[in-house]
GROMACS .gro file of C-alpha atoms in nm:
model
  150
    1UNK     CA    1  -0.007  -0.009   0.003
    2UNK     CA    2   0.076   0.353  -0.044
    3UNK     CA    3   0.182   0.532   0.248
    4UNK     CA    4  -0.047   0.800   0.344
    5UNK     CA    5   0.100   1.195   0.307
    6UNK     CA    6   0.299   1.276   0.630
    7UNK     CA    7   0.074   1.544   0.757
    8UNK     CA    8  -0.267   1.326   0.687
    9UNK     CA    9  -0.204   1.100   1.041
   10UNK     CA   10  -0.111   1.450   1.210
   11UNK     CA   11  -0.404   1.646   1.071
   12UNK     CA   12  -0.678   1.373   1.172
   13UNK     CA   13  -0.528   1.357   1.541
   14UNK     CA   14  -0.542   1.714   1.567
   15UNK     CA   15  -0.924   1.719   1.465
   16UNK     CA   16  -0.993   1.423   1.667
   17UNK     CA   17  -0.874   1.614   1.983
   18UNK     CA   18  -1.029   1.870   1.893
   19UNK     CA   19  -1.360   1.734   1.915
   20UNK     CA   20  -1.260   1.530   2.202
   21UNK     CA   21  -1.265   1.846   2.375
   22UNK     CA   22  -1.622   1.982   2.303
   23UNK     CA   23  -1.757   1.652   2.251
   24UNK     CA   24  -1.614   1.346   2.429
   25UNK     CA   25  -1.850   1.095   2.270
   26UNK     CA   26  -1.790   1.175   1.920
   27UNK     CA   27  -1.412   1.275   2.005
   28UNK     CA   28  -1.399   0.944   2.099
   29UNK     CA   29  -1.549   0.803   1.810
   30UNK     CA   30  -1.309   1.031   1.576
   31UNK     CA   31  -1.036   0.887   1.786
   32UNK     CA   32  -1.100   0.524   1.708
   33UNK     CA   33  -1.142   0.629   1.359
   34UNK     CA   34  -0.766   0.742   1.391
   35UNK     CA   35  -0.629   0.445   1.545
   36UNK     CA   36  -0.802   0.212   1.239
   37UNK     CA   37  -0.722   0.463   0.976
   38UNK     CA   38  -0.354   0.524   1.057
   39UNK     CA   39  -0.282   0.214   1.309
   40UNK     CA   40   0.093   0.176   1.265
   41UNK     CA   41   0.159   0.558   1.328
   42UNK     CA   42   0.282   0.776   1.593
   43UNK     CA   43  -0.044   0.961   1.578
   44UNK     CA   44  -0.264   0.614   1.554
   45UNK     CA   45  -0.046   0.558   1.882
   46UNK     CA   46  -0.099   0.860   2.049
   47UNK     CA   47  -0.518   0.850   1.956
   48UNK     CA   48  -0.501   0.517   2.143
   49UNK     CA   49  -0.370   0.677   2.444
   50UNK     CA   50  -0.613   0.985   2.443
   51UNK     CA   51  -0.876   0.701   2.426
   52UNK     CA   52  -0.751   0.592   2.785
   53UNK     CA   53  -0.787   0.938   2.896
   54UNK     CA   54  -1.151   0.937   2.770
   55UNK     CA   55  -1.193   0.604   2.936
   56UNK     CA   56  -1.053   0.688   3.263
   57UNK     CA   57  -1.295   1.001   3.303
   58UNK     CA   58  -1.604   0.753   3.274
   59UNK     CA   59  -1.441   0.537   3.522
   60UNK     CA   60  -1.387   0.262   3.235
   61UNK     CA   61  -1.045   0.137   3.385
   62UNK     CA   62  -1.076  -0.191   3.172
   63UNK     CA   63  -1.110   0.005   2.876
   64UNK     CA   64  -0.834   0.221   2.965
   65UNK     CA   65  -0.595  -0.014   3.012
   66UNK     CA   66  -0.664  -0.206   2.673
   67UNK     CA   67  -0.634   0.174   2.492
   68UNK     CA   68  -0.306   0.231   2.738
   69UNK     CA   69  -0.151  -0.108   2.643
   70UNK     CA   70  -0.223  -0.046   2.265
   71UNK     CA   71  -0.069   0.307   2.262
   72UNK     CA   72   0.225   0.162   2.441
   73UNK     CA   73   0.312  -0.133   2.252
   74UNK     CA   74   0.663  -0.147   2.163
   75UNK     CA   75   0.745   0.095   2.395
   76UNK     CA   76   0.731   0.390   2.151
   77UNK     CA   77   0.973   0.703   2.280
   78UNK     CA   78   0.692   0.962   2.195
   79UNK     CA   79   0.675   1.269   2.422
   80UNK     CA   80   0.324   1.113   2.563
   81UNK     CA   81   0.437   0.775   2.656
   82UNK     CA   82   0.581   0.873   2.968
   83UNK     CA   83   0.260   1.007   3.121
   84UNK     CA   84   0.026   0.685   2.951
   85UNK     CA   85   0.263   0.471   3.115
   86UNK     CA   86   0.180   0.625   3.473
   87UNK     CA   87  -0.188   0.633   3.380
   88UNK     CA   88  -0.159   0.245   3.241
   89UNK     CA   89  -0.039   0.196   3.614
   90UNK     CA   90  -0.346   0.366   3.762
   91UNK     CA   91  -0.568   0.195   3.522
   92UNK     CA   92  -0.439  -0.151   3.629
   93UNK     CA   93  -0.408  -0.062   4.034
   94UNK     CA   94  -0.781   0.060   3.995
   95UNK     CA   95  -0.889  -0.279   3.867
   96UNK     CA   96  -0.676  -0.421   4.190
   97UNK     CA   97  -0.424  -0.567   3.948
   98UNK     CA   98  -0.131  -0.400   4.166
   99UNK     CA   99   0.143  -0.672   4.053
  100UNK     CA  100   0.086  -0.530   3.674
  101UNK     CA  101   0.083  -0.195   3.826
  102UNK     CA  102   0.396  -0.195   4.002
  103UNK     CA  103   0.548  -0.357   3.658
  104UNK     CA  104   0.408  -0.067   3.473
  105UNK     CA  105   0.609   0.145   3.707
  106UNK     CA  106   0.934  -0.039   3.684
  107UNK     CA  107   0.862  -0.001   3.283
  108UNK     CA  108   0.836   0.351   3.359
  109UNK     CA  109   1.125   0.366   3.545
  110UNK     CA  110   1.360   0.155   3.318
  111UNK     CA  111   1.226   0.287   2.997
  112UNK     CA  112   1.142   0.669   3.060
  113UNK     CA  113   1.233   0.806   3.373
  114UNK     CA  114   1.556   0.935   3.238
  115UNK     CA  115   1.348   1.197   2.983
  116UNK     CA  116   1.036   1.194   3.205
  117UNK     CA  117   0.972   1.541   3.375
  118UNK     CA  118   1.052   1.606   3.756
  119UNK     CA  119   0.652   1.568   3.817
  120UNK     CA  120   0.626   1.267   3.637
  121UNK     CA  121   0.902   1.088   3.835
  122UNK     CA  122   0.783   1.260   4.167
  123UNK     CA  123   0.408   1.089   4.098
  124UNK     CA  124   0.560   0.771   3.997
  125UNK     CA  125   0.712   0.729   4.324
  126UNK     CA  126   0.406   0.831   4.488
  127UNK     CA  127   0.201   0.569   4.307
  128UNK     CA  128   0.484   0.283   4.419
  129UNK     CA  129   0.420   0.410   4.771
  130UNK     CA  130   0.050   0.391   4.756
  131UNK     CA  131   0.062   0.076   4.553
  132UNK     CA  132   0.268  -0.081   4.805
  133UNK     CA  133   0.517  -0.206   4.525
  134UNK     CA  134   0.848  -0.347   4.608
  135UNK     CA  135   1.120  -0.132   4.530
  136UNK     CA  136   1.271  -0.212   4.166
  137UNK     CA  137   1.599  -0.360   4.174
  138UNK     CA  138   1.878  -0.357   3.921
  139UNK     CA  139   1.987  -0.670   3.781
  140UNK     CA  140   2.227  -0.888   3.946
  141UNK     CA  141   2.567  -0.920   3.748
  142UNK     CA  142   2.636  -1.218   3.868
  143UNK     CA  143   2.724  -1.521   3.626
  144UNK     CA  144   2.482  -1.722   3.505
  145UNK     CA  145   2.407  -2.083   3.653
  146UNK     CA  146   2.611  -2.353   3.541
  147UNK     CA  147   2.532  -2.615   3.283
  148UNK     CA  148   2.413  -2.908   3.412
  149UNK     CA  149   2.530  -3.162   3.177
  150UNK     CA  150   2.257  -3.416   3.055
   0.00000   0.00000   0.00000
């Protein structure tokens, strides 16, 4: 297939975001259309993140989780990814999936903390405390176990 014109996904996402601000239900449908029309673009991923935000505003944490997981597939390095990872952790915690929520916070630390804002790093720390997460540990630098014969 022919790739889309570079401006088309960005234009469609911007229009959907504007619509979501004034009419969340119609904006939600417009964002879903962006994810279908431009699934493998940064804008398609961002549309999933924004759908997750709309789901949270409706207290639909399962729907938010699914949208955030779609946005974060492959752990993008886009500017919104750090905040979306924190929102993913929150949505998981709201579903009593504390272990998964803590895992999302570990991913935040490993993938995004270095470039995240101070407010995002503080929020991640506060969430880890509130969720009673075990502090992430750096991988051990020991040798792998010896192979057993047989």
